[in-house]
Coordinates of C-alpha atoms in Angstrom, one line a residue:
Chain A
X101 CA 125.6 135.3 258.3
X102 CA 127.4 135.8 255.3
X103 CA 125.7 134.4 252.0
X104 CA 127.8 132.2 250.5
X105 CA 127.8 130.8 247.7
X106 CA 128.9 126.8 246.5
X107 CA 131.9 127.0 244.0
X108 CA 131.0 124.4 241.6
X109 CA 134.0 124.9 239.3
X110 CA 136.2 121.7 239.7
X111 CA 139.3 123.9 239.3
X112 CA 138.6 126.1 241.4
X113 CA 137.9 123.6 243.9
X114 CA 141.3 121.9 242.7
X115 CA 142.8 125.2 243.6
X116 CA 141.2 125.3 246.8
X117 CA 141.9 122.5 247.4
X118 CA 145.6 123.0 246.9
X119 CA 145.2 125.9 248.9
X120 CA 144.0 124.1 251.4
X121 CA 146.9 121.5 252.0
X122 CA 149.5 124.1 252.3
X123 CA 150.9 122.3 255.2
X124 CA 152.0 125.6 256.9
X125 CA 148.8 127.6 257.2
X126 CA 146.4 125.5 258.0
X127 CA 142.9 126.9 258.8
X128 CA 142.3 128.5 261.4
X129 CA 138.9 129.2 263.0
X130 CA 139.3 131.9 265.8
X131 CA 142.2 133.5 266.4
X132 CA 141.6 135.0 269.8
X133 CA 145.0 137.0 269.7
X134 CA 147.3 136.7 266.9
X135 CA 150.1 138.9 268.2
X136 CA 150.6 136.6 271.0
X137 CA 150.6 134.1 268.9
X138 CA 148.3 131.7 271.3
X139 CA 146.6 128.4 270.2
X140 CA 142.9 128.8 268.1
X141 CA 140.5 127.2 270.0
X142 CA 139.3 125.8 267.3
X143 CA 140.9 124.1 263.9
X144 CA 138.8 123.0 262.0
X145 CA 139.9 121.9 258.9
X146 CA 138.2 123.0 255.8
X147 CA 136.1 120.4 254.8
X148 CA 137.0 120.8 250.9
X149 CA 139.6 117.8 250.9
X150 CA 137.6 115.3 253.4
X151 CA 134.0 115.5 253.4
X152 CA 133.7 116.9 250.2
X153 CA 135.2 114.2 248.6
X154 CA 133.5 111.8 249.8
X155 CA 130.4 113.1 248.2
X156 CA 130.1 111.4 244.7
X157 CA 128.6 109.0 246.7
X158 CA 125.2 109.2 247.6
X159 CA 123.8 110.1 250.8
X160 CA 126.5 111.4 253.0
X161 CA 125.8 113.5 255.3
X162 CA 129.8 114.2 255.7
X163 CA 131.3 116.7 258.8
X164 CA 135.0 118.2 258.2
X165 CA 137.1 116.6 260.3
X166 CA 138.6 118.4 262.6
X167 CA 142.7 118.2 263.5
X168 CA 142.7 119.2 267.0
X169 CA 145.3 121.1 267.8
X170 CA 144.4 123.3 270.7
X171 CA 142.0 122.1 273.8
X172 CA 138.2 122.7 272.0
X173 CA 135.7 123.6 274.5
X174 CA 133.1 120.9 274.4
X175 CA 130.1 123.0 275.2
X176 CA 131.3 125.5 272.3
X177 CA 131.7 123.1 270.1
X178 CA 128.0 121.8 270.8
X179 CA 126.5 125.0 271.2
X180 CA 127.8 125.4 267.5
X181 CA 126.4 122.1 266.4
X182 CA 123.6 122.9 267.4
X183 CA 122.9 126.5 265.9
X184 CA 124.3 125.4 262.8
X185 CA 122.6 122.8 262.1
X186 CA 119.3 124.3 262.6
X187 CA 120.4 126.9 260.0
X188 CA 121.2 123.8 257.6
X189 CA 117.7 122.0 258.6
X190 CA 115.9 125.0 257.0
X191 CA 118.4 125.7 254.0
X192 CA 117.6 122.3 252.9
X193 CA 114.0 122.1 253.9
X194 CA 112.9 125.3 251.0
X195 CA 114.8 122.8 248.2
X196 CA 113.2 119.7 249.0
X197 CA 109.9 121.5 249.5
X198 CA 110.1 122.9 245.8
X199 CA 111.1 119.9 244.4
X200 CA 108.5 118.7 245.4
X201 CA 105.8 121.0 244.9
X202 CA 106.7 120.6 241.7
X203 CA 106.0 117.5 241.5
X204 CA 102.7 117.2 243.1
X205 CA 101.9 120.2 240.9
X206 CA 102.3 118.6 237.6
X207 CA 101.1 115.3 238.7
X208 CA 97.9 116.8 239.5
X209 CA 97.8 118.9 236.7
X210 CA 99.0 117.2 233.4
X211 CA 97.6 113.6 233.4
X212 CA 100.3 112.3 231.1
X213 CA 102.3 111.3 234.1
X214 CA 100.0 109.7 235.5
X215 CA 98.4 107.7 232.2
X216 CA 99.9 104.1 232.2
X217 CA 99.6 103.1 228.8
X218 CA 101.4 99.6 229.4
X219 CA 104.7 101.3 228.6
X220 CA 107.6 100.3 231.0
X221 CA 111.5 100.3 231.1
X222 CA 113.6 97.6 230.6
X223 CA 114.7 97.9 233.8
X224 CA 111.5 96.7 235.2
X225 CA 110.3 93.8 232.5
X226 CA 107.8 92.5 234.6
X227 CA 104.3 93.4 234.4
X228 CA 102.3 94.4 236.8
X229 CA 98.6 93.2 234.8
X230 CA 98.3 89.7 236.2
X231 CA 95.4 87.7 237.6
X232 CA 96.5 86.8 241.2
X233 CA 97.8 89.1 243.8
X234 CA 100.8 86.7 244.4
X235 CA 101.8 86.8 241.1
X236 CA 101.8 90.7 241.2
X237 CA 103.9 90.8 244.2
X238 CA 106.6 88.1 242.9
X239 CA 106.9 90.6 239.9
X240 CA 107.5 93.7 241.1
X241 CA 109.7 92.4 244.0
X242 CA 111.3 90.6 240.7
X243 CA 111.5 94.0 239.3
X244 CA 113.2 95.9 242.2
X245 CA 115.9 93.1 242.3
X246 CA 116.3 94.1 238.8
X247 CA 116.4 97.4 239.3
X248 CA 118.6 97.6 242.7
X249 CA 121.2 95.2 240.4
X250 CA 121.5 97.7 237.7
X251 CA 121.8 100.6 240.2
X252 CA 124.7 98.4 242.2
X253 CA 126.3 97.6 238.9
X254 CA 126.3 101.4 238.3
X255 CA 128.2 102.1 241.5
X256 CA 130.7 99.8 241.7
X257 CA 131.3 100.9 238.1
X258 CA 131.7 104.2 239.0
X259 CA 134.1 103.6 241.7
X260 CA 136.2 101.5 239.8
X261 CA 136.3 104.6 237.0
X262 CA 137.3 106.5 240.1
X263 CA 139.9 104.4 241.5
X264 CA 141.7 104.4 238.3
X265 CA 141.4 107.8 237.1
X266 CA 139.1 107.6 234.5
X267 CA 138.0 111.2 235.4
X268 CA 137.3 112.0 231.5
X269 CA 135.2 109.5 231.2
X270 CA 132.6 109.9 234.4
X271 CA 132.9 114.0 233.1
X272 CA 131.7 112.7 229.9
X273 CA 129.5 110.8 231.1
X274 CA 128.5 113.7 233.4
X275 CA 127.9 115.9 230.8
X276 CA 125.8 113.3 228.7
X277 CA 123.5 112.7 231.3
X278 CA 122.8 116.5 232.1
X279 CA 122.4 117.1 228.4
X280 CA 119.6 114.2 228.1
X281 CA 118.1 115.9 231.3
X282 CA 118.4 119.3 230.3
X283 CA 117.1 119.1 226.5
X284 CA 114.9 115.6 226.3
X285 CA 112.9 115.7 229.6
X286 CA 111.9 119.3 229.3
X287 CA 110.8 119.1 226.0
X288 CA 108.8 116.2 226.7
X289 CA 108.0 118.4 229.8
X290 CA 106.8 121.2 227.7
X291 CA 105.2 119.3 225.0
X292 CA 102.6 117.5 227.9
X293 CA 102.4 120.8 229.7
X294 CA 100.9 122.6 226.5
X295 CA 98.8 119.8 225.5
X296 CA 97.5 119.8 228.8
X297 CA 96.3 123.4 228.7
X298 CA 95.6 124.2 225.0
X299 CA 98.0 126.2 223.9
X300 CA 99.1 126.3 220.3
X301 CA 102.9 126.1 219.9
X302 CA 105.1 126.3 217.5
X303 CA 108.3 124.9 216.4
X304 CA 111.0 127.7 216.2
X305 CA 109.7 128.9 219.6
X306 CA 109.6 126.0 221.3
X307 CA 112.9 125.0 220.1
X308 CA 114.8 128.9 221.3
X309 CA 113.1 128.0 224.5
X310 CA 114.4 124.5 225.0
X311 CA 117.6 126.0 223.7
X312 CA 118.2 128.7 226.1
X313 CA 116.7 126.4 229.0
X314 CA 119.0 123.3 228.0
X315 CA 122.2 125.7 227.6
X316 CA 122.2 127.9 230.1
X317 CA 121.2 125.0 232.4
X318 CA 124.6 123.1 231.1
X319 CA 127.2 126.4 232.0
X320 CA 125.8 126.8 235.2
X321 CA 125.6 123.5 236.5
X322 CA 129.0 122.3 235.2
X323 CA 130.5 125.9 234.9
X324 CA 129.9 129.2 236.3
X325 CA 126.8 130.8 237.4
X326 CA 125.0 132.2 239.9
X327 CA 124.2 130.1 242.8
X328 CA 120.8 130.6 242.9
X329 CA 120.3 129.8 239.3
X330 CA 122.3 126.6 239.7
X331 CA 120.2 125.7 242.8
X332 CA 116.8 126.2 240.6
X333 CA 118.4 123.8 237.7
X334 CA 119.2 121.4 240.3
X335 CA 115.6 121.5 241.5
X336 CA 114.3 121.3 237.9
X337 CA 116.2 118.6 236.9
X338 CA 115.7 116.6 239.9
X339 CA 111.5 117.3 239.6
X340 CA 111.8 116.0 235.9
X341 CA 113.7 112.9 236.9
X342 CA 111.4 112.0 239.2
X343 CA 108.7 112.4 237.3
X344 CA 109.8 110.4 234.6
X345 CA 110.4 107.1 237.6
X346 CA 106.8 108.0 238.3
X347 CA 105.3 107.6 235.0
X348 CA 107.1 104.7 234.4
X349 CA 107.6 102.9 237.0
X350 CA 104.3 100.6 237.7
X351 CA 103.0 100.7 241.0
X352 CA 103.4 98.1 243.2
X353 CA 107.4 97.8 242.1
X354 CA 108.0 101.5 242.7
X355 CA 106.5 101.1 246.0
X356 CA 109.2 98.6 247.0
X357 CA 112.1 100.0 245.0
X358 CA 111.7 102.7 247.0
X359 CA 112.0 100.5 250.3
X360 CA 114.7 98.3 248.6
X361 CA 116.9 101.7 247.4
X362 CA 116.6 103.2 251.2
X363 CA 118.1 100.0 252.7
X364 CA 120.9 99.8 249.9
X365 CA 122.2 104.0 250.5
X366 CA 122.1 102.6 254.1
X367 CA 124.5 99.9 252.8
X368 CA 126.4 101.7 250.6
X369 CA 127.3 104.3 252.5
X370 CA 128.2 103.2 255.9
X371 CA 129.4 99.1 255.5
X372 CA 132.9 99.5 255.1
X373 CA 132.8 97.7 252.6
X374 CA 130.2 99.9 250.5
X375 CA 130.7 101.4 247.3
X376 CA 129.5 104.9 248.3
X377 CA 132.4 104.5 251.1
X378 CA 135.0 103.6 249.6
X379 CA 134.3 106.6 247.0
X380 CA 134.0 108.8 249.6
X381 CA 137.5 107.0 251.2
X382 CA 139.8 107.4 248.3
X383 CA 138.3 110.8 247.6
X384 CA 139.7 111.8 251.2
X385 CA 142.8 109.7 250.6
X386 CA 143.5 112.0 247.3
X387 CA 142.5 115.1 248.7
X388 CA 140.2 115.9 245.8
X389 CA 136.7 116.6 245.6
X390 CA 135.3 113.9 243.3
X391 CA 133.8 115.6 239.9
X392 CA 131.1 118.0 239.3
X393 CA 128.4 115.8 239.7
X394 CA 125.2 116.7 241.0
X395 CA 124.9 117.3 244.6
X396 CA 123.0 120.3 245.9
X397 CA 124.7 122.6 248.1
X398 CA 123.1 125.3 250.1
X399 CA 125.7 127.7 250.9
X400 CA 129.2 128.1 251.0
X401 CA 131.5 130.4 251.3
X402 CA 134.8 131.6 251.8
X403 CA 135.8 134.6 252.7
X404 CA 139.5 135.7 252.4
X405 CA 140.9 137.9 255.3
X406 CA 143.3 140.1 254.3
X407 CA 146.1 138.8 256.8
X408 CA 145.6 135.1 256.4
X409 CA 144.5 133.3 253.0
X410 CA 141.6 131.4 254.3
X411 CA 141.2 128.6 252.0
X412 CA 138.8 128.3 249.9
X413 CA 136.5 125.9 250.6
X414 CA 134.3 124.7 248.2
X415 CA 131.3 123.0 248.2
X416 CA 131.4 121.6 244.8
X417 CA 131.7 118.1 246.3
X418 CA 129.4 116.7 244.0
X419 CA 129.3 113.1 243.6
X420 CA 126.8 111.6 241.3
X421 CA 126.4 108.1 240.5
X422 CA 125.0 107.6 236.9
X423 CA 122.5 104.9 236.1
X424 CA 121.5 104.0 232.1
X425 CA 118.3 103.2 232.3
X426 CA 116.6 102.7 228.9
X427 CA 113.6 103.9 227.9
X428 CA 111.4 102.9 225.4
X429 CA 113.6 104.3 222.1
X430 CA 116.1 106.6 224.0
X431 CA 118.9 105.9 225.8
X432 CA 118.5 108.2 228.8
X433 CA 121.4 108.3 231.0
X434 CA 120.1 109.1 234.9
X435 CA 122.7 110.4 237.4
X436 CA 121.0 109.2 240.6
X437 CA 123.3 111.5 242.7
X438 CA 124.1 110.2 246.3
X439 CA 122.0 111.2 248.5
X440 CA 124.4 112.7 250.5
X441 CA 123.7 115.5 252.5
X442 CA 127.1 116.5 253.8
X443 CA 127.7 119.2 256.2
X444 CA 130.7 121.4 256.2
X445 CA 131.1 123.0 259.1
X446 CA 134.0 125.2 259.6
X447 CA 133.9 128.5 260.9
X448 CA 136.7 130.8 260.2
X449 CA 137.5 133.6 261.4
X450 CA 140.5 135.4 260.1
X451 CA 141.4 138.7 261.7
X452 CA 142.6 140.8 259.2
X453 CA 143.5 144.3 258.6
X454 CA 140.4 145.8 257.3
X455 CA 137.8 143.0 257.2
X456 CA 136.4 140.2 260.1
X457 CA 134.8 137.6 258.2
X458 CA 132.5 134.5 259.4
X459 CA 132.4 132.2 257.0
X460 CA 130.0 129.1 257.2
X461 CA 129.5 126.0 255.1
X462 CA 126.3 125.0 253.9
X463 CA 125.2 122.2 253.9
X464 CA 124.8 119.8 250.6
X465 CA 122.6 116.6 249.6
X466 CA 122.5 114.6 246.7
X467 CA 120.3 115.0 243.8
X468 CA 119.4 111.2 244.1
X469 CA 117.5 112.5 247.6
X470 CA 116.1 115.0 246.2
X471 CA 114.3 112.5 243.1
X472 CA 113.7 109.5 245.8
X473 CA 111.6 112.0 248.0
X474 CA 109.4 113.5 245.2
X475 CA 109.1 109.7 243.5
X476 CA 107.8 108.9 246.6
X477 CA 105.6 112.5 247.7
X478 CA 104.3 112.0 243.8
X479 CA 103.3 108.9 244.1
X480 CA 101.2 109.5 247.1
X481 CA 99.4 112.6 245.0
X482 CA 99.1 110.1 241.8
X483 CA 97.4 107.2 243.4
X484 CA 97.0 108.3 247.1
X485 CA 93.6 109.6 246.6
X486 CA 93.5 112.6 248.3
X487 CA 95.3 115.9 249.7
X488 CA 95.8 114.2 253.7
X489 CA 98.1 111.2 252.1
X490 CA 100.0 113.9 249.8
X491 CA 100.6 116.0 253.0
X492 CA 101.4 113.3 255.2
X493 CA 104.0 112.1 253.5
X494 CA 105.3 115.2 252.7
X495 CA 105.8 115.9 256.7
X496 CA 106.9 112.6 257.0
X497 CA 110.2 113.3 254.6
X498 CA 110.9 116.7 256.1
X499 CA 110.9 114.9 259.4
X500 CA 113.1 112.2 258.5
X501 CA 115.5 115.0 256.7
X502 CA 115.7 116.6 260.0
X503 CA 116.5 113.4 262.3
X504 CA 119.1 113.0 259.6
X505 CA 120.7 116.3 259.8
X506 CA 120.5 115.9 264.0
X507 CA 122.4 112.7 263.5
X508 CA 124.7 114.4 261.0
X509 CA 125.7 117.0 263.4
X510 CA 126.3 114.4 266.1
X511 CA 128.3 112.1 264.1
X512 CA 130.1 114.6 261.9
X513 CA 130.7 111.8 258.7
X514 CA 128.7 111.0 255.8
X515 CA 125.6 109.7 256.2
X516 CA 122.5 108.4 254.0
X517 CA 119.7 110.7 253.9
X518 CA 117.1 108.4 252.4
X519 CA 116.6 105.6 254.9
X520 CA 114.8 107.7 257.7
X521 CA 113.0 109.4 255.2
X522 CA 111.6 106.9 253.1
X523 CA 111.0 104.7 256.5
X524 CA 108.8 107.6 257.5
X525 CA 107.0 108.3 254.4
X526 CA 106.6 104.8 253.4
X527 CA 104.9 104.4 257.1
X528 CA 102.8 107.2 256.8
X529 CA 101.4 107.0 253.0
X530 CA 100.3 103.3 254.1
X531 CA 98.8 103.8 257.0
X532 CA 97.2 107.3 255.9
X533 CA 96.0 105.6 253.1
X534 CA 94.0 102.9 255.0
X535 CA 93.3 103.9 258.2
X536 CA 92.6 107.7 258.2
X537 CA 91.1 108.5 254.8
X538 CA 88.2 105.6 255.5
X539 CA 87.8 107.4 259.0
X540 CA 87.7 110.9 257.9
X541 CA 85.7 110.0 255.0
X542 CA 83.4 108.2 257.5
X543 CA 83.1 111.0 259.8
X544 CA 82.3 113.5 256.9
X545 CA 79.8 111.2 254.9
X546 CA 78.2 111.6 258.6
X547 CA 78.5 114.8 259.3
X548 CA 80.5 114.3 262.6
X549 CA 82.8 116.8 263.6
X550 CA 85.6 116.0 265.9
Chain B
X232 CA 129.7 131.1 242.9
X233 CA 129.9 134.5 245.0
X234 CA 131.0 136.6 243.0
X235 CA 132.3 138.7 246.0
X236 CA 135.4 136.9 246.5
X237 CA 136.9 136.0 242.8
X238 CA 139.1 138.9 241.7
X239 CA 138.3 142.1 239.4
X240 CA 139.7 140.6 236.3
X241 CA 138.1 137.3 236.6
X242 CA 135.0 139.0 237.2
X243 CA 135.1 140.7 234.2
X244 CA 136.5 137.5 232.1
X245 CA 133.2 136.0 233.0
X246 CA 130.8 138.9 232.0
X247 CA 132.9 139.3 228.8
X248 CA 132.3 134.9 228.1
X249 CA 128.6 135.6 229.6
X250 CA 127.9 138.3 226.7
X251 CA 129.6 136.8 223.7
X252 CA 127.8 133.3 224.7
X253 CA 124.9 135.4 224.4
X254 CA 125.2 135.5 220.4
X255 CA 124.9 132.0 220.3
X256 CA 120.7 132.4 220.0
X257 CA 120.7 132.7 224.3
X258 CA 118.8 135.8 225.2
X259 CA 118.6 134.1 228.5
X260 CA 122.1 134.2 228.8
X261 CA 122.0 137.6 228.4
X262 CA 119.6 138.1 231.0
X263 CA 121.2 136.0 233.7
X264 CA 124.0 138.0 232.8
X265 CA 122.2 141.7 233.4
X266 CA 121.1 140.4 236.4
X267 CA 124.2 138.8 237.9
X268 CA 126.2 141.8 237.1
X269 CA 124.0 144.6 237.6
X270 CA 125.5 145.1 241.3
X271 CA 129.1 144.9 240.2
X272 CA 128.0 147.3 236.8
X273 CA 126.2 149.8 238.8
X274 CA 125.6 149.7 242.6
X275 CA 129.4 148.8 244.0
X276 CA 132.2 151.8 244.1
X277 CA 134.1 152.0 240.8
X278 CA 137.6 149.7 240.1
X279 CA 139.4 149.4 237.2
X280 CA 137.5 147.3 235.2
X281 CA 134.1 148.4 236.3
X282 CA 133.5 150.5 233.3
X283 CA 134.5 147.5 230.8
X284 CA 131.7 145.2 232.9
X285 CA 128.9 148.1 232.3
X286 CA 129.8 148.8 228.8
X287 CA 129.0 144.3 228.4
X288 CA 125.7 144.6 231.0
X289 CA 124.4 147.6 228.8
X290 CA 125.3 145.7 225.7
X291 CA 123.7 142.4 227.1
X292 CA 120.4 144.1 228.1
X293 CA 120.5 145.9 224.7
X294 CA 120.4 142.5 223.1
X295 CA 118.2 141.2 225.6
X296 CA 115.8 143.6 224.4
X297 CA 115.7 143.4 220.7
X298 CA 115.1 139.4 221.2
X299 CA 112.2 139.8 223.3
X300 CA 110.7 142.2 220.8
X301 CA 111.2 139.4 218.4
X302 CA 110.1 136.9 219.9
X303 CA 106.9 138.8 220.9
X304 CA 106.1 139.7 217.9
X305 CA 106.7 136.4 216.3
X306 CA 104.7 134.7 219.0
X307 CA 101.8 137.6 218.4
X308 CA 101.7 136.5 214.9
X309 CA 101.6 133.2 214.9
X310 CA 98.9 133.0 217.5
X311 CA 97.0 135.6 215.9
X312 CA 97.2 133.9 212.1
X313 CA 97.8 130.5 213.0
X314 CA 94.4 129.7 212.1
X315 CA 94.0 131.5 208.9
X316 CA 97.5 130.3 207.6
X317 CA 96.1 126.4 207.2
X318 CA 98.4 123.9 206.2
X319 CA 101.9 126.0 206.8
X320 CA 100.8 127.0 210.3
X321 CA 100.2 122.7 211.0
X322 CA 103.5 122.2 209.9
X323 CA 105.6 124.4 211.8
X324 CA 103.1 123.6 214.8
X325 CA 104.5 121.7 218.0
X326 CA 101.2 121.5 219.5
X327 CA 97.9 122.0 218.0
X328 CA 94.9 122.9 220.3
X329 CA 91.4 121.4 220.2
X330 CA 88.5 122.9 219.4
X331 CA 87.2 125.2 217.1
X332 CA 89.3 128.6 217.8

């Protein structure tokens, strides 16, 4: 397989994508034999003008659509399903993982994240300290409302930016958000880190470290860089967002935010009515990729034959769906990305003079995934108890992503990625938590080996 | 972004913006720059502009260099003195460990 790598430059995905539409050369995915001229067997168009527009919006799980122009073999086409999405299963699986490793990590390690010092967000006013149970539950179902009505208001106010153009503004507001990201959360990340072990630190150093970090973080996720680099950021930033919803989110709300925000991508992304769709809709409509938001992309590639210009396809379908979400003095701007997870399937082959290329397109989810999974795997290592609840819920996720990516293959449009997920973890962490940690600590308070 | 399939001349645009973003206090921009480029600089078959994107990989890990001697030697110091300097070293100090040293 050829490595490819996700183009996350908006022009050159505007190129692409104007590439792409050239009406006369469309894309064409074999060519058994171009002298004679005979149909492909497959045309599959590039995803880069559908699916990847639909992907500001969160959870997609978005297939290319293909024009059918000659007769596709059925059992082809599923054989390929199948093998690719197997290779996309484990291209997302390593991300997630690290993400949340690094997560668990810190959570077990520096304590500040997991210190509640009575400090919350104004998104979730209600406390969590009261006297009866009941009350405790009203508030942090109270809370969540809260919380999924800012998140809505967010959406709908980022597709309304979109529908009208307002592209300066959601890059601005792009930008702001990576910045506070990029430079706030890792310094606070730094300071807690050094606190935790020691270390004596000082000011010039800490701020050329924080520098290089925040910068070269900036040009490669909203410019150039290498892919892997840009993948890393992704991960970082993703880890530090959701470590920040951990620490401040108290516990019984975040518990059902979590639940509430699952059925809401569900929602979002496949009523007709949705937000998330009708993003992704007049994306397609325009033929544009939406803006460089934040949406993680495995692989993608292009390869240009020689004979035919392939068209480039780019992955940089990011969507990202910003939230404000005010924290005690600062203003932090969140980009809850969609969690998307789009797959791009398109296999060219282009016959050209010197070179046979396969190209293959990766696969991409939202950042918002990514933080929604290690909120909820971080959680489970903050107040879980013990190593069997962290795990659990950890396999639960990666199970989930998996069904998801089965059911993106078979449905070939964008899909959510949290609900299965979060179902499964949500299921797991409360039943691991209360039925097998009493039972395995029974049986090895006992000494009973089973 | 794959560097294999943007042209010669972009290529070397973007080493040339990698290296003078480097003087802009980013040594890791200079790194990430060695790194990326090393292949193109010194492992593929020559082009055209090859020797323009070595003489900028050389240049970068030059620069590279002379910052991480700085820095070492700055952070040696400070660690080392931090103590003994007093008030000064509480000033300029982001985080002050516990404990006796």
């Amino acid at each position: 397989m050829n490595t490819s790598d996700s183009e996350e430059d908006a022009c050159n995905e505007r190129t692409a994508l104007v590439q792409s539409e050239s009406p006369s050369l469309p894309s064409y995915t074999r060519q058994t034999d171009p002298q004679h001229g005979t149909t492909e067997p497959k045309r599959r168009r590039h995803a880069n003008s559908d699916t990847e527009a639909g992907h500001a919006a969160r959870g997609g799980v978005a297939a290319p659509r293909e024009r059918d122009s000659g007769p596709v073999p059925d059992g082809e086409d599923e054989e390929l399903t199948v093998k690719y999405g197997a290779k996309h299963v484990i291209m997302l699986f390593v991300p997630v993982t690290l993400c949340m490793v690094v997560v668990v990590a810190t959570i077990k390690s520096v304590s500040f994240y997991t210190e509640k010092n009575g400090q919350q967000l104004i998104y979730t006013p209600f406390t969590e300290d009261t006297n009866s149970v009941g009350q405790r539950l009203l508030n942090s179902v109270l809370n969540t409302i809260i919380m999924i009505s800012v998140i809505v208001v967010m959406t709908i106010f980022l597709v309304v930016l979109y529908k009208y153009r307002c592209y300066k503004f959601i890059h601005g507001w792009l930008i702001l958000s990576s910045l506070m990201l990029l430079f706030w959360f890792s310094y606070m990340y730094l300071g807690e880190v050094f606190k935790t072990y020691n270390v004596a630190m000082d000011y010039p150093t800490v701020a050329m470290i924080i520098w290089n970090f925040g910068a070269v973080g900036m040009i490669c996720i909203h410019w150039k860089g290498p892919l892997q680099l840009q993948q890393a950021y992704l991960i970082v930033i993703s880890a530090l967002m959701a470590l920040v919803f951990i620490k401040y989110l108290p516990e019984w709300s975040a518990w059902v935010i979590l639940g509430a925000i699952s059925v809401y991508d569900l929602i979002a992304v496949l009523c007709p009515k949705g937000p998330l769709r009708m993003l992704v809709e007049t994306a397609q409509e325009r033929n544009e990729p939406i803006f460089p938001a934040l949406i993680y992309s495995s692989t993608m590639i292009w390869m240009v034959g020689m004979a035919n210009p392939s068209q480039a396809s780019d992955s940089a379908d990011r969507s990202a769906d910003e939230e404000v979400r005010h924290s005690e003095d600062v203003i932090l701007e969140r980009e809850e990305a969609e969690p998307e997870v789009q797959m791009h399937r398109g296999q060219n082959r282009s016959y050209s003079a010197e070179e046979e290329l396969e190209e293959d397109r990766g696969v991409k989810l939202g950042l918002g995934d990514f933080i929604f999974y290690s909120v909820l795997v971080g959680k489970a290592a903050a107040t879980g108890g013990d190593w069997n609840t962290t795990l659990a819920c950890f396999v639960a996720i990666l199970i989930g992503l998996c069904l998801t990516l089965l059911l993106l293959a078979i449905f070939k449009k964008a899909l959510p990625a949290l609900p299965i997920s979060i179902t499964f973890g949500l299921v797991f962490y409360f039943s691991t938590d209360n039925l097998v940690r009493p039972f395995m600590d029974n049986l090895a308070a006992h000494q009973y080996y089973i | 972004m794959n560097l294999e399939r943007i042209p010669n001349e972009e290529k070397l645009s973007l080493c040339r913006k990698y290296y003078l973003g480097g003087f802009a206090f980013l040594p890791f921009l200079w790194l990430v720059n060695c790194v990326w480029f090393f292949k193109e600089a010194f492992v593929k078959p020559a082009y055209t502009e090859q020797p323009q994107i070595k003489t900028y990989v050389k240049r970068s890990a030059l620069g590279l260099l002379l910052w991480v001697t700085v820095l070492t030697t700055w952070i040696c110091i400070f660690q080392h003195f931090r103590a003994q300097w007093g008030e000064v070293a509480d000033y300029i100090s982001f985080t002050i460990p516990l404990g006796t040293p």
